[in-house]
N, CA, C and O atoms as CSV, one atom per row, in Angstrom:
chain,resi,resn,atom,element,x,y,z
A,1,MET,N,N,-16.302,-9.842,-18.783
A,1,MET,CA,C,-16.021,-9.336,-17.448
A,1,MET,C,C,-17.285,-9.420,-16.605
A,1,MET,O,O,-18.376,-9.082,-17.065
A,2,MET,N,N,-17.129,-9.865,-15.388
A,2,MET,CA,C,-18.271,-9.988,-14.489
A,2,MET,C,C,-18.619,-8.631,-13.899
A,2,MET,O,O,-17.740,-7.803,-13.660
A,3,ALA,N,N,-19.896,-8.414,-13.670
A,3,ALA,CA,C,-20.354,-7.160,-13.072
A,3,ALA,C,C,-19.831,-7.034,-11.642
A,3,ALA,O,O,-19.616,-8.035,-10.958
A,4,ASN,N,N,-19.636,-5.821,-11.210
A,4,ASN,CA,C,-19.239,-5.509,-9.836
A,4,ASN,C,C,-17.868,-6.049,-9.444
A,4,ASN,O,O,-17.631,-6.323,-8.267
A,5,GLN,N,N,-16.975,-6.205,-10.390
A,5,GLN,CA,C,-15.623,-6.628,-10.037
A,5,GLN,C,C,-14.898,-5.477,-9.362
A,5,GLN,O,O,-15.024,-4.323,-9.769
A,6,VAL,N,N,-14.153,-5.798,-8.344
A,6,VAL,CA,C,-13.375,-4.806,-7.611
A,6,VAL,C,C,-11.961,-5.346,-7.457
A,6,VAL,O,O,-11.769,-6.513,-7.112
A,7,PHE,N,N,-10.993,-4.514,-7.707
A,7,PHE,CA,C,-9.593,-4.874,-7.554
A,7,PHE,C,C,-9.163,-4.498,-6.144
A,7,PHE,O,O,-9.239,-3.327,-5.773
A,8,ALA,N,N,-8.717,-5.458,-5.358
A,8,ALA,CA,C,-8.335,-5.207,-3.968
A,8,ALA,C,C,-7.000,-5.887,-3.687
A,8,ALA,O,O,-6.975,-7.063,-3.323
A,9,PRO,N,N,-5.891,-5.169,-3.848
A,9,PRO,CA,C,-4.585,-5.786,-3.606
A,9,PRO,C,C,-4.406,-6.217,-2.153
A,9,PRO,O,O,-4.975,-5.625,-1.236
A,10,MET,N,N,-3.610,-7.250,-1.968
A,10,MET,CA,C,-3.267,-7.742,-0.638
A,10,MET,C,C,-1.759,-7.611,-0.489
A,10,MET,O,O,-0.997,-8.220,-1.240
A,11,LEU,N,N,-1.338,-6.819,0.477
A,11,LEU,CA,C,0.074,-6.619,0.741
A,11,LEU,C,C,0.482,-7.499,1.913
A,11,LEU,O,O,-0.186,-7.520,2.947
A,12,ILE,N,N,1.569,-8.216,1.748
A,12,ILE,CA,C,2.039,-9.132,2.786
A,12,ILE,C,C,2.966,-8.375,3.728
A,12,ILE,O,O,3.905,-7.706,3.299
A,13,ILE,N,N,2.681,-8.497,5.020
A,13,ILE,CA,C,3.460,-7.805,6.045
A,13,ILE,C,C,4.157,-8.842,6.933
A,13,ILE,O,O,3.739,-9.998,6.987
A,14,PRO,N,N,5.210,-8.429,7.620
A,14,PRO,CA,C,5.881,-9.363,8.522
A,14,PRO,C,C,4.929,-9.840,9.625
A,14,PRO,O,O,4.012,-9.116,10.013
A,15,ASN,N,N,5.146,-11.028,10.115
A,15,ASN,CA,C,4.344,-11.565,11.223
A,15,ASN,C,C,4.628,-10.779,12.499
A,15,ASN,O,O,5.718,-10.241,12.690
A,16,GLY,N,N,3.625,-10.727,13.362
A,16,GLY,CA,C,3.799,-10.148,14.681
A,16,GLY,C,C,3.486,-8.666,14.792
A,16,GLY,O,O,3.613,-8.093,15.873
A,17,LEU,N,N,3.081,-8.034,13.700
A,17,LEU,CA,C,2.790,-6.601,13.776
A,17,LEU,C,C,1.450,-6.356,14.452
A,17,LEU,O,O,0.489,-7.093,14.232
A,18,THR,N,N,1.393,-5.331,15.264
A,18,THR,CA,C,0.131,-4.919,15.887
A,18,THR,C,C,-0.253,-3.507,15.457
A,18,THR,O,O,-1.419,-3.121,15.543
A,19,ASP,N,N,0.719,-2.749,15.000
A,19,ASP,CA,C,0.473,-1.364,14.617
A,19,ASP,C,C,0.934,-1.130,13.186
A,19,ASP,O,O,2.125,-1.232,12.892
A,20,VAL,N,N,0.015,-0.824,12.312
A,20,VAL,CA,C,0.336,-0.475,10.925
A,20,VAL,C,C,-0.235,0.911,10.619
A,20,VAL,O,O,-0.778,1.152,9.541
A,21,SER,N,N,-0.100,1.803,11.582
A,21,SER,CA,C,-0.634,3.156,11.428
A,21,SER,C,C,0.047,3.924,10.296
A,21,SER,O,O,-0.414,5.000,9.915
A,22,PHE,N,N,1.131,3.385,9.761
A,22,PHE,CA,C,1.794,4.028,8.624
A,22,PHE,C,C,0.781,4.363,7.535
A,22,PHE,O,O,0.818,5.463,6.984
A,23,TYR,N,N,-0.115,3.446,7.217
A,23,TYR,CA,C,-1.039,3.653,6.094
A,23,TYR,C,C,-2.057,4.757,6.371
A,23,TYR,O,O,-2.462,5.470,5.453
A,24,ALA,N,N,-2.466,4.900,7.610
A,24,ALA,CA,C,-3.341,6.020,7.988
A,24,ALA,C,C,-2.543,7.322,7.950
A,24,ALA,O,O,-3.029,8.338,7.454
A,25,ASP,N,N,-1.330,7.287,8.470
A,25,ASP,CA,C,-0.496,8.484,8.509
A,25,ASP,C,C,-0.049,8.924,7.115
A,25,ASP,O,O,-0.028,10.118,6.815
A,26,ALA,N,N,0.305,7.964,6.268
A,26,ALA,CA,C,0.842,8.276,4.940
A,26,ALA,C,C,-0.234,8.602,3.917
A,26,ALA,O,O,-0.069,9.519,3.112
A,27,PHE,N,N,-1.339,7.854,3.943
A,27,PHE,CA,C,-2.332,7.957,2.875
A,27,PHE,C,C,-3.750,8.238,3.372
A,27,PHE,O,O,-4.692,8.224,2.579
A,28,ASP,N,N,-3.914,8.493,4.666
A,28,ASP,CA,C,-5.248,8.682,5.259
A,28,ASP,C,C,-6.134,7.449,5.081
A,28,ASP,O,O,-7.355,7.574,4.982
A,29,ALA,N,N,-5.532,6.264,5.041
A,29,ALA,CA,C,-6.296,5.022,4.918
A,29,ALA,C,C,-7.113,4.801,6.190
A,29,ALA,O,O,-6.679,5.134,7.293
A,30,LYS,N,N,-8.284,4.241,6.012
A,30,LYS,CA,C,-9.192,3.970,7.128
A,30,LYS,C,C,-9.336,2.462,7.305
A,30,LYS,O,O,-9.527,1.723,6.339
A,31,GLU,N,N,-9.242,2.022,8.553
A,31,GLU,CA,C,-9.416,0.605,8.858
A,31,GLU,C,C,-10.890,0.237,8.756
A,31,GLU,O,O,-11.750,0.924,9.306
A,32,ILE,N,N,-11.174,-0.851,8.049
A,32,ILE,CA,C,-12.548,-1.346,7.910
A,32,ILE,C,C,-12.767,-2.547,8.821
A,32,ILE,O,O,-13.706,-2.578,9.616
A,33,ARG,N,N,-11.886,-3.534,8.691
A,33,ARG,CA,C,-11.999,-4.752,9.502
A,33,ARG,C,C,-10.615,-5.247,9.865
A,33,ARG,O,O,-9.643,-5.043,9.137
A,34,ARG,N,N,-10.554,-5.912,11.025
A,34,ARG,CA,C,-9.296,-6.480,11.496
A,34,ARG,C,C,-9.565,-7.877,12.020
A,34,ARG,O,O,-10.523,-8.104,12.759
A,35,PHE,N,N,-8.714,-8.802,11.632
A,35,PHE,CA,C,-8.735,-10.156,12.170
A,35,PHE,C,C,-7.380,-10.353,12.847
A,35,PHE,O,O,-6.333,-10.333,12.199
A,36,SER,N,N,-7.425,-10.543,14.153
A,36,SER,CA,C,-6.199,-10.641,14.942
A,36,SER,C,C,-5.895,-12.078,15.319
A,36,SER,O,O,-6.787,-12.924,15.389
A,37,ASN,N,N,-4.625,-12.337,15.560
A,37,ASN,CA,C,-4.183,-13.621,16.086
A,37,ASN,C,C,-4.373,-13.617,17.602
A,37,ASN,O,O,-4.712,-12.587,18.185
A,38,ASP,N,N,-4.156,-14.756,18.231
A,38,ASP,CA,C,-4.311,-14.872,19.683
A,38,ASP,C,C,-3.425,-13.909,20.457
A,38,ASP,O,O,-3.775,-13.500,21.564
A,39,ASP,N,N,-2.279,-13.540,19.886
A,39,ASP,CA,C,-1.368,-12.610,20.563
A,39,ASP,C,C,-1.659,-11.143,20.223
A,39,ASP,O,O,-0.859,-10.263,20.539
A,40,SER,N,N,-2.800,-10.882,19.581
A,40,SER,CA,C,-3.253,-9.540,19.164
A,40,SER,C,C,-2.515,-8.994,17.948
A,40,SER,O,O,-2.766,-7.861,17.537
A,41,SER,N,N,-1.620,-9.769,17.373
A,41,SER,CA,C,-0.960,-9.316,16.146
A,41,SER,C,C,-1.946,-9.425,14.981
A,41,SER,O,O,-2.954,-10.126,15.061
A,42,ILE,N,N,-1.630,-8.723,13.912
A,42,ILE,CA,C,-2.529,-8.679,12.752
A,42,ILE,C,C,-2.426,-9.962,11.952
A,42,ILE,O,O,-1.333,-10.394,11.586
A,43,HIS,N,N,-3.568,-10.565,11.685
A,43,HIS,CA,C,-3.654,-11.671,10.737
A,43,HIS,C,C,-4.048,-11.094,9.386
A,43,HIS,O,O,-3.336,-11.286,8.400
A,44,VAL,N,N,-5.173,-10.389,9.330
A,44,VAL,CA,C,-5.630,-9.689,8.127
A,44,VAL,C,C,-6.227,-8.357,8.556
A,44,VAL,O,O,-6.950,-8.273,9.549
A,45,LEU,N,N,-5.916,-7.332,7.800
A,45,LEU,CA,C,-6.483,-6.013,8.038
A,45,LEU,C,C,-7.016,-5.488,6.711
A,45,LEU,O,O,-6.305,-5.477,5.707
A,46,GLU,N,N,-8.266,-5.056,6.715
A,46,GLU,CA,C,-8.880,-4.485,5.522
A,46,GLU,C,C,-8.913,-2.974,5.687
A,46,GLU,O,O,-9.386,-2.458,6.700
A,47,LEU,N,N,-8.405,-2.269,4.679
A,47,LEU,CA,C,-8.310,-0.813,4.720
A,47,LEU,C,C,-8.995,-0.203,3.506
A,47,LEU,O,O,-9.135,-0.847,2.466
A,48,SER,N,N,-9.417,1.044,3.652
A,48,SER,CA,C,-9.993,1.797,2.549
A,48,SER,C,C,-9.136,3.019,2.302
A,48,SER,O,O,-8.792,3.760,3.224
A,49,LEU,N,N,-8.802,3.212,1.053
A,49,LEU,CA,C,-8.038,4.375,0.633
A,49,LEU,C,C,-8.958,5.188,-0.274
A,49,LEU,O,O,-8.992,4.971,-1.485
A,50,ASN,N,N,-9.701,6.120,0.312
A,50,ASN,CA,C,-10.670,6.926,-0.420
A,50,ASN,C,C,-11.662,6.047,-1.185
A,50,ASN,O,O,-11.999,6.336,-2.333
A,51,GLY,N,N,-12.123,4.985,-0.547
A,51,GLY,CA,C,-13.099,4.086,-1.148
A,51,GLY,C,C,-12.505,2.864,-1.825
A,51,GLY,O,O,-13.221,1.895,-2.075
A,52,ALA,N,N,-11.223,2.884,-2.126
A,52,ALA,CA,C,-10.557,1.728,-2.731
A,52,ALA,C,C,-10.076,0.817,-1.601
A,52,ALA,O,O,-9.433,1.273,-0.656
A,53,ILE,N,N,-10.392,-0.468,-1.707
A,53,ILE,CA,C,-10.069,-1.436,-0.659
A,53,ILE,C,C,-8.717,-2.089,-0.922
A,53,ILE,O,O,-8.389,-2.430,-2.059
A,54,PHE,N,N,-7.934,-2.259,0.149
A,54,PHE,CA,C,-6.758,-3.121,0.070
A,54,PHE,C,C,-6.598,-3.827,1.405
A,54,PHE,O,O,-7.154,-3.400,2.417
A,55,HIS,N,N,-5.837,-4.906,1.397
A,55,HIS,CA,C,-5.662,-5.739,2.584
A,55,HIS,C,C,-4.192,-5.851,2.950
A,55,HIS,O,O,-3.311,-5.825,2.090
A,56,LEU,N,N,-3.954,-5.974,4.236
A,56,LEU,CA,C,-2.645,-6.361,4.749
A,56,LEU,C,C,-2.819,-7.749,5.328
A,56,LEU,O,O,-3.785,-7.996,6.049
A,57,HIS,N,N,-1.921,-8.647,5.035
A,57,HIS,CA,C,-2.011,-10.023,5.515
A,57,HIS,C,C,-0.648,-10.440,6.022
A,57,HIS,O,O,0.371,-10.186,5.381
A,58,GLU,N,N,-0.638,-11.084,7.182
A,58,GLU,CA,C,0.642,-11.563,7.691
A,58,GLU,C,C,1.202,-12.619,6.749
A,58,GLU,O,O,0.467,-13.288,6.023
A,59,GLN,N,N,2.482,-12.746,6.781
A,59,GLN,CA,C,3.192,-13.718,5.957
A,59,GLN,C,C,2.861,-15.139,6.390
A,59,GLN,O,O,2.717,-15.411,7.582
A,60,TRP,N,N,2.742,-16.030,5.442
A,60,TRP,CA,C,2.590,-17.439,5.773
A,60,TRP,C,C,3.382,-18.251,4.766
A,60,TRP,O,O,3.786,-17.745,3.719
A,61,GLU,N,N,3.594,-19.485,5.085
A,61,GLU,CA,C,4.453,-20.321,4.247
A,61,GLU,C,C,3.753,-20.684,2.939
A,61,GLU,O,O,3.031,-21.677,2.852
A,62,SER,N,N,3.983,-19.871,1.951
A,62,SER,CA,C,3.480,-20.118,0.596
A,62,SER,C,C,4.295,-19.243,-0.330
A,62,SER,O,O,5.403,-18.835,0.018
A,63,LYS,N,N,3.776,-18.956,-1.482
A,63,LYS,CA,C,4.470,-18.089,-2.419
A,63,LYS,C,C,4.280,-16.615,-2.090
A,63,LYS,O,O,4.894,-15.762,-2.730
A,64,LEU,N,N,3.453,-16.301,-1.117
A,64,LEU,CA,C,3.222,-14.914,-0.730
A,64,LEU,C,C,4.053,-14.583,0.500
A,64,LEU,O,O,3.748,-15.017,1.611
A,65,ILE,N,N,5.106,-13.809,0.282
A,65,ILE,CA,C,5.974,-13.416,1.384
A,65,ILE,C,C,6.154,-11.898,1.353
A,65,ILE,O,O,5.913,-11.257,0.330
A,66,SER,N,N,6.568,-11.346,2.457
A,66,SER,CA,C,6.757,-9.902,2.559
A,66,SER,C,C,7.987,-9.475,1.751
A,66,SER,O,O,8.896,-10.278,1.541
A,67,PRO,N,N,8.021,-8.218,1.299
A,67,PRO,CA,C,9.215,-7.715,0.619
A,67,PRO,C,C,10.460,-7.827,1.499
A,67,PRO,O,O,11.563,-8.050,1.001
A,68,GLU,N,N,10.273,-7.671,2.805
A,68,GLU,CA,C,11.394,-7.798,3.736
A,68,GLU,C,C,12.033,-9.182,3.608
A,68,GLU,O,O,13.255,-9.313,3.536
A,69,ARG,N,N,11.191,-10.200,3.580
A,69,ARG,CA,C,11.713,-11.574,3.472
A,69,ARG,C,C,12.244,-11.859,2.069
A,69,ARG,O,O,13.240,-12.566,1.912
A,70,ALA,N,N,11.578,-11.310,1.047
A,70,ALA,CA,C,12.002,-11.543,-0.333
A,70,ALA,C,C,13.243,-10.740,-0.705
A,70,ALA,O,O,13.980,-11.107,-1.621
A,71,GLY,N,N,13.467,-9.646,0.010
A,71,GLY,CA,C,14.585,-8.787,-0.322
A,71,GLY,C,C,14.271,-7.842,-1.474
A,71,GLY,O,O,15.165,-7.165,-1.983
A,72,ALA,N,N,13.015,-7.793,-1.886
A,72,ALA,CA,C,12.586,-6.930,-2.990
A,72,ALA,C,C,11.063,-6.964,-3.069
A,72,ALA,O,O,10.408,-7.780,-2.421
A,73,SER,N,N,10.526,-6.071,-3.867
A,73,SER,CA,C,9.093,-6.088,-4.147
A,73,SER,C,C,8.910,-6.255,-5.642
A,73,SER,O,O,9.647,-5.656,-6.424
A,74,THR,N,N,7.957,-7.046,-6.047
A,74,THR,CA,C,7.741,-7.269,-7.479
A,74,THR,C,C,6.522,-6.515,-8.002
A,74,THR,O,O,6.164,-6.649,-9.172
A,75,VAL,N,N,5.891,-5.732,-7.148
A,75,VAL,CA,C,4.674,-5.021,-7.519
A,75,VAL,C,C,4.761,-3.577,-7.040
A,75,VAL,O,O,5.343,-3.293,-5.993
A,76,SER,N,N,4.182,-2.677,-7.810
A,76,SER,CA,C,4.009,-1.300,-7.374
A,76,SER,C,C,2.517,-1.032,-7.282
A,76,SER,O,O,1.776,-1.275,-8.235
A,77,VAL,N,N,2.080,-0.533,-6.142
A,77,VAL,CA,C,0.691,-0.135,-5.973
A,77,VAL,C,C,0.607,1.314,-6.444
A,77,VAL,O,O,1.243,2.195,-5.866
A,78,ASN,N,N,-0.164,1.557,-7.475
A,78,ASN,CA,C,-0.255,2.895,-8.048
A,78,ASN,C,C,-1.559,3.540,-7.633
A,78,ASN,O,O,-2.631,2.957,-7.796
A,79,ILE,N,N,-1.463,4.754,-7.092
A,79,ILE,CA,C,-2.675,5.465,-6.689
A,79,ILE,C,C,-2.716,6.831,-7.360
A,79,ILE,O,O,-1.694,7.498,-7.518
A,80,PHE,N,N,-3.915,7.226,-7.748
A,80,PHE,CA,C,-4.142,8.544,-8.327
A,80,PHE,C,C,-4.639,9.473,-7.231
A,80,PHE,O,O,-5.547,9.129,-6.475
A,81,VAL,N,N,-4.040,10.646,-7.152
A,81,VAL,CA,C,-4.353,11.612,-6.108
A,81,VAL,C,C,-4.517,12.998,-6.741
A,81,VAL,O,O,-4.178,13.209,-7.905
A,82,ASP,N,N,-5.038,13.926,-5.956
A,82,ASP,CA,C,-5.190,15.296,-6.435
A,82,ASP,C,C,-3.884,16.075,-6.397
A,82,ASP,O,O,-3.648,16.927,-7.255
A,83,ASP,N,N,-3.025,15.792,-5.404
A,83,ASP,CA,C,-1.781,16.545,-5.223
A,83,ASP,C,C,-0.644,15.567,-4.919
A,83,ASP,O,O,-0.460,15.145,-3.777
A,84,VAL,N,N,0.103,15.220,-5.945
A,84,VAL,CA,C,1.195,14.250,-5.819
A,84,VAL,C,C,2.204,14.689,-4.763
A,84,VAL,O,O,2.594,13.898,-3.905
A,85,ASP,N,N,2.620,15.941,-4.827
A,85,ASP,CA,C,3.661,16.425,-3.917
A,85,ASP,C,C,3.219,16.365,-2.462
A,85,ASP,O,O,4.005,16.002,-1.587
A,86,ALA,N,N,1.959,16.721,-2.199
A,86,ALA,CA,C,1.452,16.696,-0.816
A,86,ALA,C,C,1.377,15.267,-0.288
A,86,ALA,O,O,1.735,15.016,0.863
A,87,VAL,N,N,0.920,14.332,-1.112
A,87,VAL,CA,C,0.813,12.940,-0.664
A,87,VAL,C,C,2.200,12.345,-0.441
A,87,VAL,O,O,2.409,11.614,0.527
A,88,VAL,N,N,3.134,12.645,-1.312
A,88,VAL,CA,C,4.505,12.148,-1.128
A,88,VAL,C,C,5.092,12.711,0.160
A,88,VAL,O,O,5.711,11.975,0.928
A,89,ALA,N,N,4.907,13.994,0.405
A,89,ALA,CA,C,5.424,14.609,1.637
A,89,ALA,C,C,4.799,13.969,2.873
A,89,ALA,O,O,5.488,13.732,3.865
A,90,GLN,N,N,3.508,13.690,2.817
A,90,GLN,CA,C,2.821,13.053,3.941
A,90,GLN,C,C,3.357,11.640,4.166
A,90,GLN,O,O,3.573,11.229,5.306
A,91,ALA,N,N,3.571,10.897,3.077
A,91,ALA,CA,C,4.099,9.532,3.190
A,91,ALA,C,C,5.525,9.542,3.747
A,91,ALA,O,O,5.873,8.702,4.577
A,92,VAL,N,N,6.339,10.478,3.299
A,92,VAL,CA,C,7.712,10.580,3.795
A,92,VAL,C,C,7.707,10.928,5.284
A,92,VAL,O,O,8.507,10.393,6.052
A,93,ALA,N,N,6.814,11.818,5.686
A,93,ALA,CA,C,6.709,12.164,7.109
A,93,ALA,C,C,6.317,10.952,7.948
A,93,ALA,O,O,6.664,10.870,9.126
A,94,ALA,N,N,5.585,10.004,7.336
A,94,ALA,CA,C,5.174,8.783,8.029
A,94,ALA,C,C,6.254,7.704,7.996
A,94,ALA,O,O,6.116,6.675,8.657
A,95,GLY,N,N,7.337,7.927,7.228
A,95,GLY,CA,C,8.444,6.970,7.207
A,95,GLY,C,C,8.784,6.391,5.849
A,95,GLY,O,O,9.726,5.607,5.744
A,96,ALA,N,N,8.046,6.752,4.799
A,96,ALA,CA,C,8.341,6.234,3.454
A,96,ALA,C,C,9.648,6.824,2.933
A,96,ALA,O,O,10.123,7.854,3.412
A,97,THR,N,N,10.214,6.144,1.943
A,97,THR,CA,C,11.431,6.587,1.286
A,97,THR,C,C,11.121,6.895,-0.173
A,97,THR,O,O,10.466,6.103,-0.852
A,98,ILE,N,N,11.582,8.024,-0.649
A,98,ILE,CA,C,11.392,8.377,-2.065
A,98,ILE,C,C,12.412,7.616,-2.898
A,98,ILE,O,O,13.610,7.656,-2.614
A,99,THR,N,N,11.937,6.921,-3.927
A,99,THR,CA,C,12.853,6.251,-4.857
A,99,THR,C,C,12.915,6.979,-6.198
A,99,THR,O,O,13.865,6.803,-6.961
A,100,SER,N,N,11.900,7.798,-6.483
A,100,SER,CA,C,11.900,8.654,-7.667
A,100,SER,C,C,11.064,9.880,-7.323
A,100,SER,O,O,9.861,9.756,-7.096
A,101,PRO,N,N,11.676,11.064,-7.278
A,101,PRO,CA,C,10.930,12.254,-6.873
A,101,PRO,C,C,9.835,12.616,-7.872
A,101,PRO,O,O,9.865,12.198,-9.029
A,102,ALA,N,N,8.880,13.393,-7.404
A,102,ALA,CA,C,7.771,13.816,-8.255
A,102,ALA,C,C,8.291,14.605,-9.452
A,102,ALA,O,O,9.120,15.505,-9.319
A,103,GLN,N,N,7.779,14.241,-10.616
A,103,GLN,CA,C,8.133,14.954,-11.836
A,103,GLN,C,C,7.028,14.810,-12.861
A,103,GLN,O,O,6.226,13.877,-12.811
A,104,ASP,N,N,7.001,15.748,-13.789
A,104,ASP,CA,C,6.019,15.719,-14.874
A,104,ASP,C,C,6.624,14.981,-16.057
A,104,ASP,O,O,7.769,15.228,-16.435
A,105,PHE,N,N,5.847,14.072,-16.638
A,105,PHE,CA,C,6.311,13.302,-17.783
A,105,PHE,C,C,5.575,13.748,-19.040
A,105,PHE,O,O,4.452,14.247,-18.969
A,106,ASP,N,N,6.226,13.561,-20.203
A,106,ASP,CA,C,5.655,14.026,-21.457
A,106,ASP,C,C,4.408,13.250,-21.875
A,106,ASP,O,O,3.721,13.659,-22.812
A,107,TYR,N,N,4.104,12.152,-21.209
A,107,TYR,CA,C,2.882,11.409,-21.522
A,107,TYR,C,C,1.687,11.879,-20.700
A,107,TYR,O,O,0.623,11.260,-20.730
A,108,GLY,N,N,1.867,12.985,-19.961
A,108,GLY,CA,C,0.736,13.622,-19.315
A,108,GLY,C,C,0.464,13.235,-17.871
A,108,GLY,O,O,-0.659,13.386,-17.390
A,109,TYR,N,N,1.473,12.741,-17.181
A,109,TYR,CA,C,1.299,12.378,-15.779
A,109,TYR,C,C,2.374,13.036,-14.925
A,109,TYR,O,O,3.508,13.223,-15.367
A,110,ARG,N,N,2.006,13.383,-13.704
A,110,ARG,CA,C,2.977,13.740,-12.668
A,110,ARG,C,C,3.063,12.527,-11.755
A,110,ARG,O,O,2.045,12.056,-11.248
A,111,GLN,N,N,4.275,12.018,-11.542
A,111,GLN,CA,C,4.450,10.778,-10.795
A,111,GLN,C,C,5.649,10.843,-9.862
A,111,GLN,O,O,6.636,11.532,-10.120
A,112,ALA,N,N,5.526,10.106,-8.775
A,112,ALA,CA,C,6.633,9.897,-7.844
A,112,ALA,C,C,6.553,8.457,-7.360
A,112,ALA,O,O,5.470,7.877,-7.296
A,113,ASP,N,N,7.695,7.887,-7.022
A,113,ASP,CA,C,7.746,6.521,-6.493
A,113,ASP,C,C,8.295,6.560,-5.077
A,113,ASP,O,O,9.267,7.259,-4.791
A,114,ILE,N,N,7.659,5.802,-4.196
A,114,ILE,CA,C,8.105,5.685,-2.811
A,114,ILE,C,C,8.087,4.219,-2.408
A,114,ILE,O,O,7.472,3.383,-3.070
A,115,VAL,N,N,8.773,3.924,-1.311
A,115,VAL,CA,C,8.731,2.600,-0.702
A,115,VAL,C,C,8.249,2.797,0.726
A,115,VAL,O,O,8.788,3.628,1.457
A,116,ASP,N,N,7.230,2.032,1.128
A,116,ASP,CA,C,6.710,2.174,2.486
A,116,ASP,C,C,7.626,1.465,3.486
A,116,ASP,O,O,8.610,0.831,3.104
A,117,ILE,N,N,7.293,1.580,4.744
A,117,ILE,CA,C,8.187,1.067,5.789
A,117,ILE,C,C,8.271,-0.454,5.832
A,117,ILE,O,O,9.116,-1.013,6.531
A,118,TYR,N,N,7.393,-1.126,5.080
A,118,TYR,CA,C,7.433,-2.595,5.014
A,118,TYR,C,C,8.027,-3.090,3.702
A,118,TYR,O,O,8.070,-4.296,3.460
A,119,GLY,N,N,8.492,-2.160,2.842
A,119,GLY,CA,C,9.146,-2.534,1.592
A,119,GLY,C,C,8.244,-2.557,0.380
A,119,GLY,O,O,8.694,-2.923,-0.706
A,120,HIS,N,N,6.975,-2.175,0.528
A,120,HIS,CA,C,6.051,-2.145,-0.608
A,120,HIS,C,C,6.257,-0.875,-1.422
A,120,HIS,O,O,6.379,0.217,-0.866
A,121,CYS,N,N,6.294,-1.026,-2.746
A,121,CYS,CA,C,6.486,0.100,-3.652
A,121,CYS,C,C,5.141,0.725,-4.003
A,121,CYS,O,O,4.156,0.025,-4.236
A,122,TRP,N,N,5.119,2.044,-4.035
A,122,TRP,CA,C,3.921,2.804,-4.377
A,122,TRP,C,C,4.288,3.855,-5.411
A,122,TRP,O,O,5.333,4.498,-5.314
A,123,GLN,N,N,3.424,4.026,-6.398
A,123,GLN,CA,C,3.580,5.135,-7.329
A,123,GLN,C,C,2.426,6.092,-7.086
A,123,GLN,O,O,1.258,5.713,-7.178
A,124,ILE,N,N,2.762,7.315,-6.781
A,124,ILE,CA,C,1.776,8.346,-6.505
A,124,ILE,C,C,1.684,9.177,-7.789
A,124,ILE,O,O,2.700,9.662,-8.287
A,125,GLN,N,N,0.475,9.341,-8.322
A,125,GLN,CA,C,0.382,9.977,-9.638
A,125,GLN,C,C,-0.903,10.774,-9.828
A,125,GLN,O,O,-1.893,10.606,-9.116
A,126,LYS,N,N,-0.832,11.648,-10.823
A,126,LYS,CA,C,-1.971,12.458,-11.237
A,126,LYS,C,C,-1.845,12.704,-12.727
A,126,LYS,O,O,-0.763,13.006,-13.229
A,127,LYS,N,N,-2.962,12.574,-13.430
A,127,LYS,CA,C,-2.980,12.922,-14.838
A,127,LYS,C,C,-3.027,14.436,-14.919
A,127,LYS,O,O,-3.892,15.069,-14.314
A,128,THR,N,N,-2.081,15.027,-15.679
A,128,THR,CA,C,-2.011,16.488,-15.767
A,128,THR,C,C,-2.746,17.019,-16.976
A,128,THR,O,O,-2.781,18.230,-17.195
């Protein structure tokens, strides 16, 4: 393994978006950098989620398409938080949908699953 490796997922969003405040509203994500198209829509947006980096990228003609276009998501972005219930409530208030409510599992985790407004799946969890 190479030193200083960082995992930074890239979520594909529909073309033409200018406002993705959902991530700030749902998860307190902070915008780091933005690359806009000529029409001011988002080309690439770099965000920080409590120090963890992730990117939003507009859809382009390749194997990377938005869940909206695919009709499903094949990945779940899993985040560890201090209070699963509070983060889920905040995400729902921002427009997310709960697909599995928060519950404690016998393997020592409290977890909930949500889908964001662009169709990306998230698992909100805490080791208990």
